[in-house]
Short mmCIF file of C-alpha atoms and ligand atoms in Angstrom, two decimals:
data_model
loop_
_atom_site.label_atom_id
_atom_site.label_comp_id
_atom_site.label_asym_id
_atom_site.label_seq_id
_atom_site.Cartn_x
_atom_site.Cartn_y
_atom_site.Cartn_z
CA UNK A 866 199.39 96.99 7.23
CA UNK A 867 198.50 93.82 9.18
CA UNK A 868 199.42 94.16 12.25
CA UNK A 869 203.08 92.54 13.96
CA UNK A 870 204.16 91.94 10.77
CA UNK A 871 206.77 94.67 10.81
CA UNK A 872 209.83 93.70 12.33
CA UNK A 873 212.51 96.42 11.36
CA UNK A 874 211.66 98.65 14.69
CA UNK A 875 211.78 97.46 18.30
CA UNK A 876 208.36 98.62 19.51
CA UNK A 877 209.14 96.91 23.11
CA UNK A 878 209.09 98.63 26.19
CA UNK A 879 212.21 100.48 27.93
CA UNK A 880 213.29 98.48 31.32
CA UNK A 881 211.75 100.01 34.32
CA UNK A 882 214.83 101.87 35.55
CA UNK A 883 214.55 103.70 32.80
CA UNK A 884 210.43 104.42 32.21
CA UNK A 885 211.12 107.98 33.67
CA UNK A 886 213.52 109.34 31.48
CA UNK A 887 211.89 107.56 28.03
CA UNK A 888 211.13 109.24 24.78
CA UNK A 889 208.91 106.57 22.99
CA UNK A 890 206.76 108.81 20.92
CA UNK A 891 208.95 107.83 18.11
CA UNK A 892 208.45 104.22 18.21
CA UNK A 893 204.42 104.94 18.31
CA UNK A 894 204.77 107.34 15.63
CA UNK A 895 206.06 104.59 13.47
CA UNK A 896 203.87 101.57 14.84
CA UNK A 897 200.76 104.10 13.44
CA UNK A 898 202.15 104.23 10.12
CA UNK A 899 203.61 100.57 9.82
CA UNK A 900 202.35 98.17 12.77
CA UNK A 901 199.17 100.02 13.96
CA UNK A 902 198.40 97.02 16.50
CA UNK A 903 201.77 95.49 17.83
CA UNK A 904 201.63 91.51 18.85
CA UNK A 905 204.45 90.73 21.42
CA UNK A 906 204.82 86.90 22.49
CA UNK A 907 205.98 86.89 25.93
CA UNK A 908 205.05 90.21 27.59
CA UNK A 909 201.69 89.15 28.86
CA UNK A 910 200.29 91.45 31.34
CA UNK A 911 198.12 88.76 32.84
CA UNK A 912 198.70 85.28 34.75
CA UNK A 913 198.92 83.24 31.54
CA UNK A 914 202.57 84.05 30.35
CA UNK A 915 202.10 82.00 26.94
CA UNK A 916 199.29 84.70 25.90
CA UNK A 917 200.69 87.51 23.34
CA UNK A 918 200.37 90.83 24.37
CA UNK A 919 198.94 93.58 21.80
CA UNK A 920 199.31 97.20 21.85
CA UNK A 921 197.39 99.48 19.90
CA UNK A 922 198.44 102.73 18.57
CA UNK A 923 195.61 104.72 16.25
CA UNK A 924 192.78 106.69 17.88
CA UNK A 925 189.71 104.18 16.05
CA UNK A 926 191.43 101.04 17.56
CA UNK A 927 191.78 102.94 20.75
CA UNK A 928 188.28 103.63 20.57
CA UNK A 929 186.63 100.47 19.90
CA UNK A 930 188.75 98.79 22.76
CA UNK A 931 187.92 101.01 25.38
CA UNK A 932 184.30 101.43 23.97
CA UNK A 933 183.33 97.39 24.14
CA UNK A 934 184.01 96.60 27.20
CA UNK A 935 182.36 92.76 26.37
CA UNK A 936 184.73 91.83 24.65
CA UNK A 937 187.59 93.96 26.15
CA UNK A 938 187.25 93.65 29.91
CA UNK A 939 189.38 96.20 32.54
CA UNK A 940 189.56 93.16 35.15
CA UNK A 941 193.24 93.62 34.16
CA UNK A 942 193.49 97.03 36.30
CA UNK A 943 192.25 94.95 39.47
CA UNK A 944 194.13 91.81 39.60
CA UNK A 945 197.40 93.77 40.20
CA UNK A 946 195.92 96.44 42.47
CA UNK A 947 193.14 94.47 44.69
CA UNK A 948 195.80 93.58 47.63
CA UNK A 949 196.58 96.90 48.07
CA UNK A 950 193.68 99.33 47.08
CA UNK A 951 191.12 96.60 47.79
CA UNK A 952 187.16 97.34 46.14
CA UNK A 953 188.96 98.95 42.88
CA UNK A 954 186.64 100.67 40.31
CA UNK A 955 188.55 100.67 37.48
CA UNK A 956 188.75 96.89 37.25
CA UNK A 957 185.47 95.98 37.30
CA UNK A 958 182.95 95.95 34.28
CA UNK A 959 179.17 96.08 32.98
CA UNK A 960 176.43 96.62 35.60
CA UNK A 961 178.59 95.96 38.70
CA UNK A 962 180.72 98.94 37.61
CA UNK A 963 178.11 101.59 36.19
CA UNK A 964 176.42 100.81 40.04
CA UNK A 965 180.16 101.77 41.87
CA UNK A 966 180.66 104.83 39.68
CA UNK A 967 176.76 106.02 39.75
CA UNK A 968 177.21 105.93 43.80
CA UNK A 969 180.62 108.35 43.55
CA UNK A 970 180.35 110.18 39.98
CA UNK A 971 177.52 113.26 41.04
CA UNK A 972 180.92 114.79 43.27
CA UNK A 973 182.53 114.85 40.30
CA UNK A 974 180.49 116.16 37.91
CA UNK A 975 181.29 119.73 36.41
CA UNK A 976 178.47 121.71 38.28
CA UNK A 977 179.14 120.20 41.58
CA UNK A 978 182.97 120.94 41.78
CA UNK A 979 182.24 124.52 41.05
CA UNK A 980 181.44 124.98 44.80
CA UNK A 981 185.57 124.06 45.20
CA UNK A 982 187.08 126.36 42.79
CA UNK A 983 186.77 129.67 45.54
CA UNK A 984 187.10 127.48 48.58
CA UNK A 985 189.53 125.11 47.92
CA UNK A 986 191.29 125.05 44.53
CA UNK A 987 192.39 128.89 44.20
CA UNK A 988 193.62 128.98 47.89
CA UNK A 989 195.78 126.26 47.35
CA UNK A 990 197.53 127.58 44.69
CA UNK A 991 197.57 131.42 46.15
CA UNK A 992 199.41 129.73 49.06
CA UNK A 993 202.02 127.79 47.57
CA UNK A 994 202.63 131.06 45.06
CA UNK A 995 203.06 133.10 48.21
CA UNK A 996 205.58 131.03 48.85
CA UNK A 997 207.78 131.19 45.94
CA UNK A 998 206.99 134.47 44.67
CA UNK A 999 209.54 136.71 46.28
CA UNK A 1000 212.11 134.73 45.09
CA UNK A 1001 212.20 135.58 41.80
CA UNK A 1002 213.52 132.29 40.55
CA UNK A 1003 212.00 128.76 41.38
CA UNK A 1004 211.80 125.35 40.39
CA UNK A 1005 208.07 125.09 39.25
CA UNK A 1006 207.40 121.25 39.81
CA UNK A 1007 209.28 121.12 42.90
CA UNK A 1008 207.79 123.70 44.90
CA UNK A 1009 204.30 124.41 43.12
CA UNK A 1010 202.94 121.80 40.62
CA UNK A 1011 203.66 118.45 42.60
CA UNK A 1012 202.31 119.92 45.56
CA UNK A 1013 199.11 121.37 44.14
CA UNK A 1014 196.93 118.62 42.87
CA UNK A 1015 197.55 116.34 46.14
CA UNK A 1016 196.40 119.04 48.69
CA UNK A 1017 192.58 119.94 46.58
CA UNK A 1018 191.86 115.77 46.51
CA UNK A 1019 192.65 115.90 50.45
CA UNK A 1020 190.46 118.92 50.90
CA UNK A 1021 188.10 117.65 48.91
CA UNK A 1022 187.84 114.47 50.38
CA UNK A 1023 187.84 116.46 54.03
CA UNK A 1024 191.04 115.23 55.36
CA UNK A 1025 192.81 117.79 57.72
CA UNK A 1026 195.22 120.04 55.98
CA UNK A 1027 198.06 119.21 58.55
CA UNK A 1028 197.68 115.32 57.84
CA UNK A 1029 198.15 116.05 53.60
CA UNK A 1030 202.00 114.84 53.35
CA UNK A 1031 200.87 111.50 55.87
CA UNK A 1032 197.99 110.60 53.22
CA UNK A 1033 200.37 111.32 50.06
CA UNK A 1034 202.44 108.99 51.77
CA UNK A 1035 200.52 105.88 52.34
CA UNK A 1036 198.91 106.55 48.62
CA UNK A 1037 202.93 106.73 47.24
CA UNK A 1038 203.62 103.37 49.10
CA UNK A 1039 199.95 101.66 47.79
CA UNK A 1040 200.92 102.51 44.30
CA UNK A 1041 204.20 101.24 44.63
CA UNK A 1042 202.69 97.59 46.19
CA UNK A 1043 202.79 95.63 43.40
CA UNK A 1044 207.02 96.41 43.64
CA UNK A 1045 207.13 96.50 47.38
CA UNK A 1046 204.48 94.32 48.91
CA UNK A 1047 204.42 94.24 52.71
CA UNK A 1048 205.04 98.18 52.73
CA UNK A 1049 202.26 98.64 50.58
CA UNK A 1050 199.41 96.06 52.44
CA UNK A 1051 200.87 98.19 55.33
CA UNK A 1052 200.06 101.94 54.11
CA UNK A 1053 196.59 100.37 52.80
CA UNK A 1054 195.53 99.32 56.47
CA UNK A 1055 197.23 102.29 58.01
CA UNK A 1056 194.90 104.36 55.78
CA UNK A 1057 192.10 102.88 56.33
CA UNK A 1058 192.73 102.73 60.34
CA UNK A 1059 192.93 106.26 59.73
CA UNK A 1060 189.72 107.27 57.45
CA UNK A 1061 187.87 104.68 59.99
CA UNK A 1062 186.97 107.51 62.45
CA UNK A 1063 186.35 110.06 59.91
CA UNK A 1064 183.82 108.30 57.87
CA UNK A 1065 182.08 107.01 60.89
CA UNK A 1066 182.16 110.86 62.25
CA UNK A 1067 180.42 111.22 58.67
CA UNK A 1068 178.06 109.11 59.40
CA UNK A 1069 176.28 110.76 62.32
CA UNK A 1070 177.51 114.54 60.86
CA UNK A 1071 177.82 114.90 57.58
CA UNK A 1072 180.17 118.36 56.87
CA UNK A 1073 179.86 118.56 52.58
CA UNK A 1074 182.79 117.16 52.13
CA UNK A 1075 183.39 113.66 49.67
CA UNK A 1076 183.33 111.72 53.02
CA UNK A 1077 180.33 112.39 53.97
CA UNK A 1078 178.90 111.98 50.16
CA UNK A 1079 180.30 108.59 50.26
CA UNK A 1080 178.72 107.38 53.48
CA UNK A 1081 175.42 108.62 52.49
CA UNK A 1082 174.82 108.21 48.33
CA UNK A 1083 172.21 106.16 47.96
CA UNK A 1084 170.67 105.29 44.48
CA UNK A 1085 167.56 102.87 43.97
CA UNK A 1086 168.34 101.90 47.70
CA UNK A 1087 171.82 100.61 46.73
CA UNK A 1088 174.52 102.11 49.02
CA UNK A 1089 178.52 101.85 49.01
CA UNK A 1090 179.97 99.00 50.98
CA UNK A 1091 182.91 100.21 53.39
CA UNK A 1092 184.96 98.00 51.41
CA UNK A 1093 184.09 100.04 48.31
CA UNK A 1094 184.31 103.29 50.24
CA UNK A 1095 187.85 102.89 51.15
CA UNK A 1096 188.49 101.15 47.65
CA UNK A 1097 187.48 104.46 46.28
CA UNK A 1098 189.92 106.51 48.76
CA UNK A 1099 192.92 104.75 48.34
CA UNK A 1100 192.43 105.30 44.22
CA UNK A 1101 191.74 108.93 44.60
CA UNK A 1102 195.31 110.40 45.00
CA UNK A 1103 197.26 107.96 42.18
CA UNK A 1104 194.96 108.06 39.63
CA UNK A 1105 194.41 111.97 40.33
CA UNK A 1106 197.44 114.05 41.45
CA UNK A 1107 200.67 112.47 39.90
CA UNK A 1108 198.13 112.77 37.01
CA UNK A 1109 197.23 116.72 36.80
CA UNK A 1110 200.50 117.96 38.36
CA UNK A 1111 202.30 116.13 35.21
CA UNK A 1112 199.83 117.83 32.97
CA UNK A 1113 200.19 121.27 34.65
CA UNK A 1114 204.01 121.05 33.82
CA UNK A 1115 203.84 120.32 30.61
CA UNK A 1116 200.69 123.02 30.01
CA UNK A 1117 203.28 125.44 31.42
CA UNK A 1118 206.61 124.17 29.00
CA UNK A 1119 204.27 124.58 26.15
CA UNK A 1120 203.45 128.16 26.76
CA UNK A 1121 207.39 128.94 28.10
CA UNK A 1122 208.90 127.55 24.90
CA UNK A 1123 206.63 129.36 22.85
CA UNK A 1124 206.68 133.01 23.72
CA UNK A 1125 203.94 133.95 21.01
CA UNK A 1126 201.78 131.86 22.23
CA UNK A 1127 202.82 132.51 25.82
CA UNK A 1128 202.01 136.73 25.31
CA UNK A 1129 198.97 135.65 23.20
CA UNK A 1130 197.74 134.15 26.34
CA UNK A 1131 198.88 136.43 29.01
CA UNK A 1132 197.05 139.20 27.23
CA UNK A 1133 193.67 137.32 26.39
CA UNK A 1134 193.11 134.62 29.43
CA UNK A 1135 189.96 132.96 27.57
CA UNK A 1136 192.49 131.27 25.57
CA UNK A 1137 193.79 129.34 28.59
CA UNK A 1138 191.15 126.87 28.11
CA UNK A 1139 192.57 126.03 24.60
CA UNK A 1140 196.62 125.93 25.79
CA UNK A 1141 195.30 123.16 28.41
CA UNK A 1142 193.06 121.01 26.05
CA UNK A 1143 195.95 121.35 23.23
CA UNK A 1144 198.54 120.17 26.09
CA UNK A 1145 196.39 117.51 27.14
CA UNK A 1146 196.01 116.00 23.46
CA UNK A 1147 199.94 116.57 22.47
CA UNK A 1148 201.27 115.64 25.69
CA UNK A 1149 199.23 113.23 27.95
CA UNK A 1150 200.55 113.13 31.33
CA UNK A 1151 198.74 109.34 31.21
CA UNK A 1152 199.72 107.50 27.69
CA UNK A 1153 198.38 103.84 28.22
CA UNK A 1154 195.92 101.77 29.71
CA UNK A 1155 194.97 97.91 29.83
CA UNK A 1156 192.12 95.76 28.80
CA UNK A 1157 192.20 91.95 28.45
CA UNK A 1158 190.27 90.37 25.84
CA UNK A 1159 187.37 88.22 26.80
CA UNK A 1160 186.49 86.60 23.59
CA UNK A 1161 188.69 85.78 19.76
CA UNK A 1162 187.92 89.35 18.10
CA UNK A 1163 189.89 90.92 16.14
CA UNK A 1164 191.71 94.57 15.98
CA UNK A 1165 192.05 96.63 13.07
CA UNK A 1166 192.07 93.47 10.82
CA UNK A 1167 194.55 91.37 13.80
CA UNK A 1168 193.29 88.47 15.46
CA UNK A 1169 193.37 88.84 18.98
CA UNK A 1170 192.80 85.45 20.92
CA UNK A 1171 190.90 85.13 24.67
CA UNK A 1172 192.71 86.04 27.10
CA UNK A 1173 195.18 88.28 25.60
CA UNK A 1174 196.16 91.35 27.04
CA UNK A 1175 196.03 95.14 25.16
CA UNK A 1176 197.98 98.20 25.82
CA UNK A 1177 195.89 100.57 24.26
CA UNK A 1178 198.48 103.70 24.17
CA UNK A 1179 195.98 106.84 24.39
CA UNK A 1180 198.94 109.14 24.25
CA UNK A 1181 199.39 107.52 20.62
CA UNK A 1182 195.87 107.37 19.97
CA UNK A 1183 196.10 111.35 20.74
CA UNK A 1184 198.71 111.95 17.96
CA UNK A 1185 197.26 110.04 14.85
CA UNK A 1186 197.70 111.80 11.52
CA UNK A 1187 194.41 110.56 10.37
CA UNK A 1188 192.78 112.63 12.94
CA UNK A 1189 195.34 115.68 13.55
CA UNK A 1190 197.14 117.40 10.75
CA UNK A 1191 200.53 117.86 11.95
CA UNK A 1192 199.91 115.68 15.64
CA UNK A 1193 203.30 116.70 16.92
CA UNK A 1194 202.85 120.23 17.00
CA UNK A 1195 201.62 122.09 20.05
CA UNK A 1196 199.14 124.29 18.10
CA UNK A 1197 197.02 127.31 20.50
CA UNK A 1198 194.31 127.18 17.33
CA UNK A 1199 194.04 124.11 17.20
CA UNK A 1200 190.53 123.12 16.32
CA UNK A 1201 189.04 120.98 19.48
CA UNK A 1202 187.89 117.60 18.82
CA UNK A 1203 187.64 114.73 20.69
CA UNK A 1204 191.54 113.58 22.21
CA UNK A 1205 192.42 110.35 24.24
CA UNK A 1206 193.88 111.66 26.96
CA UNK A 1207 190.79 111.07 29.53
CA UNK A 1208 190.75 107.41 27.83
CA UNK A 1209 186.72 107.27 26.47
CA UNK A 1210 183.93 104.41 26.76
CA UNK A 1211 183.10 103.54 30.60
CA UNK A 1212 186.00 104.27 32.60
CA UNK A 1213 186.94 107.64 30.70
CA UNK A 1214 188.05 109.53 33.92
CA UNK A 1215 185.65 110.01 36.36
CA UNK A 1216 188.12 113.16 37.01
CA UNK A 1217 188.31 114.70 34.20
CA UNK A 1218 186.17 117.94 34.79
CA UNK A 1219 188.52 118.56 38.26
CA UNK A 1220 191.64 117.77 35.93
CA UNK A 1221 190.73 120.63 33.74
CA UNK A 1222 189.50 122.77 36.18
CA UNK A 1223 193.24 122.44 38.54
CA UNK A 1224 194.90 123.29 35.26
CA UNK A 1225 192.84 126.55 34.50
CA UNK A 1226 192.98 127.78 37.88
CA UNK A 1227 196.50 126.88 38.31
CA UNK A 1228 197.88 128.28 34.51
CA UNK A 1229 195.76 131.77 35.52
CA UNK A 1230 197.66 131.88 39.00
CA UNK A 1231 200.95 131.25 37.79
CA UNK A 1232 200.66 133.72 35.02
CA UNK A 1233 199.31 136.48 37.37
CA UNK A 1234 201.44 136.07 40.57
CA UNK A 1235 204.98 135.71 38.84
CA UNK A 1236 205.08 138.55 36.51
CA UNK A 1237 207.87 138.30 33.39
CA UNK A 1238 208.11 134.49 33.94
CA UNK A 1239 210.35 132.81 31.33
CA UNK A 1240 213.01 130.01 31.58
CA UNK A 1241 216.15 130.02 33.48
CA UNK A 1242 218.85 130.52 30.55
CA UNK A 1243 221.20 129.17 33.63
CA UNK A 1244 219.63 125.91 34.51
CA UNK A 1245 219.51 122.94 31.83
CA UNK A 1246 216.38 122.64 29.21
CA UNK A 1247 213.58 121.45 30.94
CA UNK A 1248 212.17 118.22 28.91
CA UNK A 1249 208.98 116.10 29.06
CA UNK A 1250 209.94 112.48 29.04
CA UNK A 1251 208.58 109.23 30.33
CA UNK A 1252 206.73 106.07 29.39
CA UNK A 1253 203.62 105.80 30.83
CA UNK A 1254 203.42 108.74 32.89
CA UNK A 1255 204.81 112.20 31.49
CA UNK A 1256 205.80 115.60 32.01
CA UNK A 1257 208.48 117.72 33.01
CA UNK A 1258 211.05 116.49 35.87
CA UNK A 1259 212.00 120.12 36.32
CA UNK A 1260 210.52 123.82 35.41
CA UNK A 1261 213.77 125.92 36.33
CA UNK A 1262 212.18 129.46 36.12
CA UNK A 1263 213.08 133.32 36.99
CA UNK A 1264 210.35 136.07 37.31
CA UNK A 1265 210.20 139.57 38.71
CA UNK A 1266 209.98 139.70 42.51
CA UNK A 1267 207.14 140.43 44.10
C1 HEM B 636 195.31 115.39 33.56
C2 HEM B 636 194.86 114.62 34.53
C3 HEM B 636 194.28 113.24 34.33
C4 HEM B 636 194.47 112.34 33.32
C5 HEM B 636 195.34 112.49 32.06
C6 HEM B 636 193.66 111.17 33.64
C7 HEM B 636 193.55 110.04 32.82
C8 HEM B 636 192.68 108.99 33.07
C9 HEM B 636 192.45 107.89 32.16
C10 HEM B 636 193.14 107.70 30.81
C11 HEM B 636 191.51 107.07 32.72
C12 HEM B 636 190.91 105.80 32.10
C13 HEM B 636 191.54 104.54 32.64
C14 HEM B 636 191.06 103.29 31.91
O1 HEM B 636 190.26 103.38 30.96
O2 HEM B 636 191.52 102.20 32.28
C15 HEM B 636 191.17 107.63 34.01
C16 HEM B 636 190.27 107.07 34.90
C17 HEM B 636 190.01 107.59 36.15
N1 HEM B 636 190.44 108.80 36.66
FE1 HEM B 636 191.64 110.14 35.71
N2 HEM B 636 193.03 111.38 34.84
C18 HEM B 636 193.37 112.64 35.29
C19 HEM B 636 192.90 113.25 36.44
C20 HEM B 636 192.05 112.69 37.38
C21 HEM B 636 191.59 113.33 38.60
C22 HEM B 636 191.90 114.75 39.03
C23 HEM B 636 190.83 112.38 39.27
C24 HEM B 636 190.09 112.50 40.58
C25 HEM B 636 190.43 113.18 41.58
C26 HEM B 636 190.80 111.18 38.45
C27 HEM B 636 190.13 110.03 38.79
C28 HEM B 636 189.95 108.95 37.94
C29 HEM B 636 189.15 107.77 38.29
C30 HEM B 636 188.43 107.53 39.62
C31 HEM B 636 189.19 106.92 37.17
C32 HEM B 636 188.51 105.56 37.03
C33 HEM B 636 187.15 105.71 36.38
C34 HEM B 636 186.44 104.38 36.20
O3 HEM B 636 187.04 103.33 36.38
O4 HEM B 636 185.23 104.41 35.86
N3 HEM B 636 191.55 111.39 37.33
N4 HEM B 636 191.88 108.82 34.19
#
């Protein structure tokens, strides 16, 4: 089907009020099968309203957007953020990005982060289970999963335990600049008044931690600017903690709405692995991203003019029947292949190996500290919902004491 040319659904987005409660999986299960690339006049995500906006739903569109990134260019993901996050990553392209992300990817790759699963990650989690665990009852997201991703990017990026909730709180307010402006320039300089010290401190003694892997990557004699530095910082806790503690809930609804699957796991913890790949393909706690196009080109058979900006939905892109049998479905044996939910071509998440990491550690911890855990009959179904970030609002839960 050519795409736009469908008109009998309303593919458009819910207002923002409403973005956290939304359930639009149906809507991109039937742009796949009818409108596979939606054209929208009027809903241009750049500075030329008159531009149509496209959004693309299958996973081979998906991939040849995010893959040519000549013709599709992420400069989109800057011109919103820059004021507030400054030297952004994610919005730049070709050469100038591969040298940003060269300078900052070797802390992030899968070998290096291994060093933070004993020091870091599993503490964290022990701690905030310590907490909750002779309770017997507990709301999951609350008290464990929102708080767990935030505090490993702190320690790993060596700020001081006791300052965690300040730095959670200028990152809240610099994601929320583009809505409230002068609080959000604010928290940016605030942070950076207070990282200042610390990276100079870094400077003259490094201590292993990302600050001090910042101030001193070098590669071909190319170094990061402080500009880029504390571009880097200020991206660090939005694009990585609302993003793995909305996966971890979901991981953990899959396996407590499933008790077959939940004892399957409990009693053979190599298939944890599996329940958080599965999770991340069904239920992306990330389901679109935006390109603008640089040149005419055409999508799946739709023109696309210059200038246009595309929502490529990667939570769609996750679910396409062409790839999955039965996409829907929340399937343990699933057999792995490729999913969108770390996005793909240059930008695919730099965090991706931490991501999976957090989850394993943190599925393992819950399952072993809060024995018997199932859902509270008393407390409403827990649901994932929302547009362009999901996962569960609540995890009401009861376990056995300990
Ligand atoms: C389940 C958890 C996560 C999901 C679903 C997720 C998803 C994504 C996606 C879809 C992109 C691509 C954006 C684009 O193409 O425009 C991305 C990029 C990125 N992510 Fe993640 N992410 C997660 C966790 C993390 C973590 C833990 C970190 C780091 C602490 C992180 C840091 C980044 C960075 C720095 C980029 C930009 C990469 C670049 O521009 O080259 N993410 N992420």
């Amino acid at each position: 089907m050519i795409a736009g040319m469908d008109a009998e659904m309303d593919y458009s987005a819910p207002p923002y009020d409403q973005w956290d409660s939304a359930q639009p999986y149906g809507q991109w299960d039937h742009a796949r099968r009818h409108c596979p690339v939606i054209r929208e006049e009027g809903f241009s995500l750049t500075e030329d309203p008159a531009l149509p906006r496209f959004t693309v739903t299958t996973f081979d569109n998906a991939d040849q957007v995010l893959r040519d990134w000549r013709s599709f260019s992420a400069s989109i993901n800057g011109e919103v953020m820059r004021p507030y996050m400054g030297e952004l990553m994610l919005g730049l392209d070709g050469d100038e990005h591969r040298r940003y992300r060269n300078l900052v990817a070797y802390a992030f790759r899968r070998s290096t982060l291994e060093r933070w699963r004993g020091e870091l990650v599993e503490p964290v989690i022990e701690t905030l289970l310590d907490a909750i665990a002779p309770a017997g009852r507990a709301d999951l997201v609350d008290q464990v999963t929102s708080k767990f991703p935030v505090q490993v990017i702190c320690g790993i990026v060596g700020v001081p335990t006791t300052d965690h909730e300040q730095f959670n709180d200028w990152a809240m307010r610099i994601n929320y600049g583009p809505l409230y402006p002068e609080e959000g320039r604010a928290a940016s300089q605030a942070m950076r008044d207070y990282l200042e010290p610390l990276v100079e401190a870094r400077r003259t003694e490094p201590t292993g931690d990302l600050l001090s892997e910042l101030v001193h990557a070098e590669i071909d004699g190319a170094r990061l600017t402080d500009e880029k530095i504390y571009g880097f910082l200020r991206l660090l806790l939005p694009a990585g903690a609302e993003t793995t503690y909305r996966a971890f809930g979901s991981c953990l609804l899959a396996l407590l709405e499933r008790p077959e699957a939940m004892s399957r796991v409990l009693a053979d913890r190599s298939l944890v692995p599996a329940a958080v790949e599965e999770t991340l393909r069904w239920e992306t706690s990330v389901t679109m991203v935006a390109r603008v196009a640089t040149t005419d080109i055409e999508i799946g058979g739709c023109p696309v003019p210059a200038g246009s900006s595309v929502s490529i939905i990667n939570g769609s892109a996750s679910r396409d029947e062409a790839r999955w049998a039965d996409p829907a479905e929340w399937d343990l044996d699933r057999e792995p292949q490729q999913h969108m939910a770390f996005g793909t071509g240059p930008h695919q998440c730099l965090g991706m190996h931490l991501a999976r990491m957090e989850l394993e550690v943190g599925i393992n911890a819950v399952l072993d500290r809060l024995p018997n855990l199932r859902l509270d009959p008393g407390a409403d179904t827990p649901v994932i919902s929302g547009y362009a970030f999901r996962g569960p609002q609540e995890l009401p839960v009861l376990f056995d004491p300990s």
